[in-house]
Amino acid sequence: MKVSIVGTGYVGLVTGACLADVGNHVLCLDVDERKIAMLRGGEIPIFEPGLREIVRANAAAGRLAFTTDPAEGARYGRVQMIAVGTPPGEDGSADLQYVLAAARAIAQHMDGPRVIVDKSTVPVGTADKVRDAVARTLAARGATHAFSVVSNPEFLKEGAAVEDFMRPDRIVVGADDALAVEAMRELYAPFQRNHERLHVMDVRSAELTKYAANAMLATRISFMNELALLAERLGADIEHVRRGIGSDPRIGYHFLYPGTGYGGSCFPKDVTALLRTAQDCGLDLKVVRAVDEANERQKGVLVGKIVSRFGENLAGRRIALWGLAFKPNTDDMREAPSRVVIEGLTARGATVVAYDPVAMPEARHLYADDPRVRFAEGALEALDGADALAIVTEWKAFRSPDFEEMRRRLATPAVFDGRNLYEPAAVRAAGLEYHPIGRP
């Protein structure tokens, strides 16, 4: 099948590469000429494990191509996937200008029937707006091409997006006509050989499913973070509590790890967009609102612990920081807890020396004009002469450090672990102060 994809970010590029990898011919469109030049040269503008290899292999095989020409994209594929950004507006609602611009561009240049697929995370009712934009543009052209609008939200985890796409646990399709559903079944057939993964529903239910899924996962994270705060007050160990409740099959262990709060391009944006959608309907989602508020508070917990140890004035203090990306296996720092930690420390006069296995280029760009933020060549090098270590991202490379070497390098042997990576007794046996989350 020929497929056109508008947008080459995480969702668009992963989708295009994986569809090409099972035999489809895919044309990816982006208005960013620099990004398309990179992709044509075999490089990718994001870090995602396994993605570069798939992009290069399928481009070499002639199944994956890239363009900046909207007309070429609209005329190429029977299936047109829109995978552009939906950044939050000032009121928290999702900004649909790029989605609707893509829809109008498709309608302006399409030369036959099309199945137009909303792959971007969009509020309920977006498909209606896309359908209206396409219909109006076709009418202005005097064209009568048939088209369908489908909601096909993505459920990809950054850092495991290729694996998630190739082995999905579900494929949600919202469509109103049988021909569109049949096209989607054909497209996803290679991913359903073991068992049926396609969940067909009405368009609005599909749109809501995406927001509901992310809000539920965010709820679990904020719930555990609040319990961690309570555990500290009570002298309980949140890790024991986590294992105790996670062993209940009705609950499970996923997304029950306390830490420094969630971040990234999805959870914060989608939670606020869901709140705004409900507000527009005259409904206050009290649980979801509490999830958002708890997360904002949690991002400041690590700085609070450092301030409790060293005082409000951190002038002259040097703090090592391990982990800049919002999660492991990505270079994405959007809404990352590390940014809140850095801001909280530098605002009190501290100098931050940071290290991340992957996100350093992005961090250097973000903090290029801030002399209070410096970068180390390695994790241990960041510790040299530091008054404390703050661990923000749970990279595997941080899980089994040499505690004796850490103590020798740190000026003050204090570790503030925002991800509960270590057993407290082992850290303290090496002569280090250990300040985890929700543990006595």
Coordinates of C-alpha atoms in Angstrom, one line a residue:
M1 CA 0.0 0.0 0.0
K2 CA 1.1 3.6 -0.7
V3 CA 1.0 5.8 2.4
S4 CA 1.8 9.5 2.9
I5 CA 2.7 10.8 6.3
V6 CA 2.6 14.5 7.2
G7 CA 5.1 15.2 10.0
T8 CA 8.5 13.5 10.8
G9 CA 8.6 13.8 14.6
Y10 CA 8.5 10.8 16.9
V11 CA 5.1 9.6 15.8
G12 CA 5.4 10.3 12.0
L13 CA 8.9 9.0 11.5
V14 CA 8.4 5.8 13.6
T15 CA 5.1 5.1 11.9
G16 CA 6.6 5.7 8.4
A17 CA 9.7 3.6 9.0
C18 CA 7.8 0.7 10.6
L19 CA 5.1 0.7 7.9
A20 CA 7.8 0.6 5.2
D21 CA 9.6 -2.2 7.1
V22 CA 6.6 -4.5 6.5
G23 CA 6.5 -3.8 2.7
N24 CA 4.5 -0.6 2.3
H25 CA 5.8 2.3 0.2
V26 CA 5.8 5.4 2.4
L27 CA 6.5 9.0 1.6
C28 CA 7.1 11.3 4.7
L29 CA 6.4 15.0 4.3
D30 CA 7.8 17.8 6.5
V31 CA 8.0 21.5 5.9
D32 CA 11.4 21.6 7.8
E33 CA 13.9 21.4 4.9
R34 CA 16.8 20.8 7.3
K35 CA 15.1 17.8 8.8
I36 CA 14.3 16.3 5.4
A37 CA 17.9 16.8 4.3
M38 CA 19.1 14.9 7.4
L39 CA 16.7 12.1 6.7
R40 CA 17.7 11.9 3.0
G41 CA 21.3 11.7 4.2
G42 CA 20.5 8.7 6.5
E43 CA 20.5 10.7 9.8
I44 CA 17.5 11.1 12.1
P45 CA 16.7 14.3 14.1
I46 CA 15.7 12.4 17.2
F47 CA 17.1 9.6 19.4
E48 CA 15.0 6.5 19.4
P49 CA 16.6 3.0 19.7
G50 CA 16.5 1.0 16.5
L51 CA 15.0 3.8 14.4
R52 CA 18.0 4.9 12.5
E53 CA 18.7 1.4 11.2
I54 CA 15.1 0.9 10.0
V55 CA 15.0 4.3 8.3
R56 CA 18.3 3.6 6.5
A57 CA 17.4 0.1 5.5
N58 CA 14.0 1.0 4.0
A59 CA 15.3 4.2 2.3
A60 CA 17.9 2.0 0.6
A61 CA 15.3 -0.5 -0.4
G62 CA 13.2 2.2 -2.0
R63 CA 10.2 1.8 0.3
L64 CA 10.8 5.0 2.4
A65 CA 11.2 8.5 0.9
F66 CA 11.1 12.1 2.1
T67 CA 9.8 15.3 0.7
T68 CA 9.0 18.9 1.5
D69 CA 6.4 19.2 -1.3
P70 CA 2.8 19.0 0.0
A71 CA 1.5 18.4 -3.5
E72 CA 3.7 15.3 -3.9
G73 CA 2.6 14.0 -0.5
A74 CA -1.1 14.5 -1.2
R75 CA -0.9 12.7 -4.5
Y76 CA 1.3 9.8 -3.4
G77 CA -0.7 7.7 -0.9
R78 CA -4.3 6.5 -0.8
V79 CA -3.9 6.6 3.0
Q80 CA -2.8 10.1 4.3
M81 CA -1.7 10.1 7.9
I82 CA -1.4 13.4 9.8
A83 CA 1.2 13.2 12.5
V84 CA 2.0 16.8 13.3
G85 CA 2.4 18.5 16.6
T86 CA -0.5 19.7 18.8
P87 CA 1.3 22.0 21.3
P88 CA -0.7 23.3 24.2
G89 CA -2.2 26.8 23.9
E90 CA -2.2 29.4 26.6
D91 CA -5.4 28.0 28.0
G92 CA -4.2 24.4 28.0
S93 CA -6.2 23.3 25.0
A94 CA -4.5 21.5 22.1
D95 CA -3.5 23.8 19.3
L96 CA -4.9 22.3 16.1
Q97 CA -3.5 24.8 13.6
Y98 CA -0.9 22.3 12.2
V99 CA -3.4 19.5 12.0
L100 CA -6.0 21.6 10.1
A101 CA -3.2 23.1 7.8
A102 CA -2.2 19.6 6.9
A103 CA -5.8 18.6 6.2
R104 CA -6.3 21.6 3.9
A105 CA -3.0 20.9 2.1
I106 CA -4.1 17.3 1.4
A107 CA -7.4 18.5 0.1
Q108 CA -5.8 21.1 -2.0
H109 CA -3.7 18.6 -3.9
M110 CA -5.4 15.2 -3.7
D111 CA -6.2 13.7 -7.1
G112 CA -8.4 10.8 -6.1
P113 CA -10.1 9.1 -3.1
R114 CA -8.3 9.3 0.2
V115 CA -8.4 7.9 3.7
I116 CA -7.2 10.7 5.9
V117 CA -6.0 9.5 9.3
D118 CA -5.6 11.6 12.4
K119 CA -2.4 10.1 14.0
S120 CA -1.7 13.1 16.1
T121 CA -3.1 13.2 19.7
V122 CA -6.1 15.4 19.3
P123 CA -9.2 16.4 21.3
V124 CA -12.6 14.8 20.8
G125 CA -14.3 16.5 17.8
T126 CA -11.1 17.1 15.8
A127 CA -12.1 14.6 13.1
D128 CA -15.2 16.7 12.5
K129 CA -13.0 19.8 12.0
V130 CA -10.7 17.9 9.7
R131 CA -13.6 16.6 7.7
D132 CA -15.0 20.2 7.4
A133 CA -11.6 21.6 6.4
V134 CA -11.2 19.0 3.7
A135 CA -14.7 19.4 2.4
R136 CA -14.4 23.2 2.2
T137 CA -11.1 23.1 0.4
L138 CA -12.4 20.5 -2.1
A139 CA -15.5 22.6 -2.7
A140 CA -13.3 25.7 -3.4
R141 CA -11.4 23.7 -6.0
G142 CA -14.6 22.4 -7.5
A143 CA -13.4 18.9 -6.8
T144 CA -15.6 16.0 -5.8
H145 CA -13.0 13.4 -4.6
A146 CA -14.3 11.0 -2.0
F147 CA -12.6 10.9 1.3
S148 CA -12.9 9.5 4.8
V149 CA -11.5 10.7 8.1
V150 CA -10.2 8.2 10.6
S151 CA -8.9 8.5 14.1
N152 CA -6.0 6.2 14.7
P153 CA -4.2 7.4 17.9
E154 CA -0.7 6.2 18.6
F155 CA 0.3 4.4 21.9
L156 CA 4.1 4.6 21.5
K157 CA 6.5 5.0 24.4
E158 CA 9.5 7.2 23.7
G159 CA 12.5 5.0 24.1
A160 CA 10.6 1.9 22.9
A161 CA 8.6 3.3 20.1
V162 CA 9.8 0.9 17.4
E163 CA 9.1 -2.1 19.5
D164 CA 5.7 -0.7 20.4
F165 CA 4.7 -0.2 16.8
M166 CA 6.0 -3.5 15.5
R167 CA 4.4 -5.5 18.4
P168 CA 1.3 -3.4 19.4
D169 CA -0.9 -4.5 22.3
R170 CA -3.8 -2.7 20.6
I171 CA -4.6 -0.8 17.5
V172 CA -7.5 1.7 17.9
V173 CA -9.4 2.7 14.8
G174 CA -12.3 5.2 14.9
A175 CA -14.1 5.3 11.6
D176 CA -17.7 5.9 10.3
D177 CA -17.6 3.9 7.0
A178 CA -16.7 0.3 6.1
L179 CA -14.3 1.2 3.3
A180 CA -12.1 3.2 5.7
V181 CA -12.1 0.4 8.2
E182 CA -11.2 -2.1 5.5
A183 CA -8.2 0.1 4.4
M184 CA -7.0 0.3 8.0
R185 CA -7.3 -3.5 8.4
E186 CA -5.2 -4.0 5.3
L187 CA -2.6 -1.5 6.5
Y188 CA -2.3 -3.2 9.9
A189 CA -2.6 -6.8 8.8
P190 CA 1.1 -7.5 9.2
F191 CA 0.9 -6.6 12.8
Q192 CA -2.0 -8.9 13.6
R193 CA -0.8 -12.3 12.6
N194 CA -0.9 -13.8 16.1
H195 CA -4.3 -12.4 17.2
E196 CA -6.7 -9.6 16.6
R197 CA -5.4 -6.4 17.9
L198 CA -7.7 -4.0 16.0
H199 CA -10.3 -2.2 18.1
V200 CA -12.9 -0.6 15.8
M201 CA -15.1 2.1 17.3
D202 CA -16.7 5.4 16.5
V203 CA -14.4 8.3 15.8
R204 CA -15.1 10.3 19.0
S205 CA -14.5 7.2 21.2
A206 CA -11.2 6.7 19.5
E207 CA -10.2 10.3 20.1
L208 CA -11.1 10.0 23.8
T209 CA -9.3 6.7 24.2
K210 CA -5.9 8.2 23.7
Y211 CA -6.5 11.0 26.3
A212 CA -8.0 8.5 28.7
A213 CA -5.1 6.1 28.5
N214 CA -2.5 8.8 29.2
A215 CA -4.5 10.3 32.0
M216 CA -4.8 6.9 33.6
L217 CA -1.1 6.3 33.5
A218 CA -0.4 9.8 34.8
T219 CA -2.8 9.1 37.6
R220 CA -0.9 6.0 38.7
I221 CA 2.3 8.0 38.8
S222 CA 0.9 10.9 40.8
F223 CA -0.9 8.5 43.2
M224 CA 2.4 6.7 44.0
N225 CA 4.2 10.0 44.4
E226 CA 1.7 11.2 46.9
L227 CA 1.9 7.9 48.8
A228 CA 5.7 8.3 48.8
L229 CA 5.3 11.7 50.5
L230 CA 3.0 10.1 53.1
A231 CA 5.4 7.2 53.6
E232 CA 8.2 9.6 54.5
R233 CA 6.0 11.2 57.2
L234 CA 5.0 7.8 58.6
G235 CA 8.4 6.2 58.5
A236 CA 7.2 3.6 56.0
D237 CA 9.2 2.4 52.9
I238 CA 7.3 3.2 49.7
E239 CA 9.3 0.4 47.8
H240 CA 7.8 -2.2 50.2
V241 CA 4.4 -0.6 49.7
R242 CA 4.9 -0.7 45.9
R243 CA 5.7 -4.4 45.9
G244 CA 2.8 -5.1 48.2
I245 CA 0.1 -3.5 46.1
G246 CA 1.7 -4.3 42.7
S247 CA 1.5 -8.1 43.5
D248 CA -2.3 -7.7 43.3
P249 CA -3.1 -8.7 39.7
R250 CA -5.9 -6.1 39.7
I251 CA -3.3 -3.4 40.1
G252 CA 0.0 -4.7 38.7
Y253 CA 3.4 -3.1 38.8
H254 CA 3.4 -0.9 35.8
F255 CA 3.7 2.9 36.4
L256 CA 3.9 2.5 40.2
Y257 CA 7.4 3.9 40.6
P258 CA 7.7 7.0 42.8
G259 CA 10.1 9.7 41.6
T260 CA 10.4 13.3 40.5
G261 CA 7.2 13.5 38.5
Y262 CA 6.3 12.7 34.9
G263 CA 7.3 14.9 31.9
G264 CA 7.8 14.6 28.2
S265 CA 5.7 15.6 25.2
C266 CA 2.6 13.5 26.1
F267 CA 1.4 13.2 29.7
P268 CA 1.6 16.9 30.7
K269 CA 0.1 18.2 27.5
D270 CA -2.6 15.5 27.3
V271 CA -3.7 15.9 30.9
T272 CA -4.1 19.6 30.6
A273 CA -5.9 19.2 27.2
L274 CA -8.3 16.7 28.8
L275 CA -9.1 19.1 31.6
R276 CA -9.7 21.9 29.0
T277 CA -12.0 19.6 27.0
A278 CA -14.0 18.8 30.1
Q279 CA -14.2 22.4 31.0
D280 CA -15.6 23.3 27.6
C281 CA -18.3 20.7 28.3
G282 CA -19.1 22.3 31.7
L283 CA -17.4 19.5 33.7
D284 CA -14.6 19.7 36.2
L285 CA -12.5 16.5 36.2
K286 CA -11.4 16.6 39.9
V287 CA -9.3 13.5 39.8
V288 CA -7.4 14.5 36.7
R289 CA -6.9 18.0 38.0
A290 CA -5.4 16.6 41.2
V291 CA -3.1 14.4 39.1
D292 CA -1.7 17.5 37.4
E293 CA -1.4 19.5 40.6
A294 CA 0.4 16.6 42.4
N295 CA 2.8 16.2 39.5
E296 CA 3.8 19.9 39.6
R297 CA 4.4 19.6 43.4
Q298 CA 6.5 16.4 42.9
K299 CA 8.9 18.0 40.5
G300 CA 10.0 20.3 43.3
V301 CA 10.5 17.5 45.9
L302 CA 14.2 16.8 45.1
V303 CA 15.1 20.5 45.4
G304 CA 13.2 20.6 48.7
K305 CA 15.3 17.8 50.0
I306 CA 18.6 19.5 49.0
V307 CA 17.4 22.8 50.5
S308 CA 16.6 21.0 53.8
R309 CA 20.1 19.6 53.9
F310 CA 22.1 22.7 52.8
G311 CA 19.8 25.6 53.5
E312 CA 17.9 28.0 51.3
N313 CA 21.0 29.8 50.1
L314 CA 23.0 27.6 47.8
A315 CA 25.4 30.2 46.6
G316 CA 28.8 28.6 46.1
R317 CA 27.4 25.1 46.1
R318 CA 28.1 22.8 43.3
I319 CA 25.5 20.1 42.6
A320 CA 26.1 17.2 40.3
L321 CA 23.0 16.0 38.3
W322 CA 22.6 12.6 36.7
G323 CA 19.9 12.5 34.0
L324 CA 18.5 15.3 31.8
A325 CA 16.0 13.5 29.5
F326 CA 12.5 13.1 31.0
K327 CA 13.0 9.3 30.8
P328 CA 15.7 6.8 29.8
N329 CA 16.4 5.9 26.1
T330 CA 15.4 9.3 24.7
D331 CA 16.9 12.8 24.3
D332 CA 13.6 14.5 24.9
M333 CA 13.7 17.2 27.5
R334 CA 10.2 18.6 27.0
E335 CA 8.6 19.2 30.4
A336 CA 11.5 17.1 31.9
P337 CA 11.7 17.2 35.8
S338 CA 15.4 17.9 35.4
R339 CA 14.6 21.4 34.1
V340 CA 12.6 22.1 37.2
V341 CA 15.4 20.8 39.4
I342 CA 18.0 22.9 37.6
E343 CA 15.9 26.0 37.8
G344 CA 15.3 25.5 41.5
L345 CA 19.0 25.0 42.3
T346 CA 20.4 27.8 40.1
A347 CA 17.7 30.2 41.4
R348 CA 19.2 29.7 44.8
G349 CA 22.7 30.4 43.7
A350 CA 24.0 26.8 43.0
T351 CA 26.1 25.7 40.0
V352 CA 24.8 22.5 38.3
V353 CA 27.2 20.1 36.6
A354 CA 25.0 17.7 34.6
Y355 CA 25.5 14.5 32.7
D356 CA 23.1 12.4 30.5
P357 CA 24.1 9.5 28.2
V358 CA 22.0 10.9 25.3
A359 CA 20.4 14.3 26.0
M360 CA 23.6 16.4 26.3
P361 CA 23.3 18.1 22.9
E362 CA 19.7 19.1 23.6
A363 CA 20.7 20.3 27.1
R364 CA 23.7 22.3 25.8
H365 CA 21.3 24.0 23.4
L366 CA 18.7 24.8 26.1
Y367 CA 21.3 26.2 28.6
A368 CA 23.8 27.7 26.1
D369 CA 23.4 31.1 27.7
D370 CA 23.4 30.0 31.4
P371 CA 26.9 30.0 32.9
R372 CA 25.4 28.3 36.1
V373 CA 24.8 25.1 34.1
R374 CA 27.8 23.1 33.1
F375 CA 28.3 19.7 31.6
A376 CA 30.6 16.8 32.4
E377 CA 32.0 14.2 30.0
G378 CA 30.9 11.3 32.2
A379 CA 28.8 10.5 35.2
L380 CA 31.7 10.2 37.6
E381 CA 33.4 13.3 36.3
A382 CA 30.2 15.3 37.2
L383 CA 30.9 14.4 40.9
D384 CA 34.3 16.0 41.2
G385 CA 34.2 18.5 44.0
A386 CA 30.4 18.5 44.1
D387 CA 28.5 19.1 47.3
A388 CA 25.8 16.6 46.4
L389 CA 24.5 14.4 43.6
A390 CA 20.9 14.6 42.4
I391 CA 19.7 11.7 40.3
V392 CA 16.7 12.6 38.1
T393 CA 16.6 10.1 35.3
E394 CA 16.8 6.3 35.8
W395 CA 19.3 5.4 33.0
K396 CA 20.7 1.9 33.3
A397 CA 24.2 3.3 33.3
F398 CA 23.4 4.8 36.7
R399 CA 22.1 1.7 38.4
S400 CA 25.3 0.0 39.6
P401 CA 27.9 2.7 40.3
D402 CA 31.0 2.4 42.4
F403 CA 29.8 3.9 45.7
E404 CA 33.4 4.1 47.1
E405 CA 34.5 6.1 44.1
M406 CA 31.5 8.3 44.4
R407 CA 32.4 9.1 48.0
R408 CA 36.0 9.9 47.0
R409 CA 34.9 12.3 44.3
L410 CA 32.2 14.2 46.1
A411 CA 33.2 17.1 48.4
T412 CA 30.1 16.3 50.5
P413 CA 29.0 12.7 50.3
A414 CA 25.3 13.3 49.8
V415 CA 23.2 11.5 47.2
F416 CA 19.6 12.7 46.5
D417 CA 18.0 9.9 44.6
G418 CA 14.9 11.0 42.7
R419 CA 14.3 7.5 41.3
N420 CA 15.1 5.1 44.2
L421 CA 17.8 3.3 42.2
Y422 CA 19.7 1.9 45.2
E423 CA 19.3 -0.1 48.4
P424 CA 19.8 2.5 51.2
A425 CA 21.9 0.1 53.3
A426 CA 24.4 -0.4 50.5
V427 CA 24.8 3.3 49.8
R428 CA 25.2 4.2 53.5
A429 CA 27.7 1.4 54.1
A430 CA 30.0 3.2 51.6
G431 CA 29.9 6.3 53.8
L432 CA 27.4 8.2 51.7
E433 CA 24.3 10.1 52.9
Y434 CA 21.3 8.8 51.0
H435 CA 18.1 10.8 50.5
P436 CA 15.6 8.7 48.4
I437 CA 11.9 9.3 47.7
G438 CA 9.5 7.9 50.2
R439 CA 12.0 5.7 52.1
P440 CA 13.0 6.2 55.8

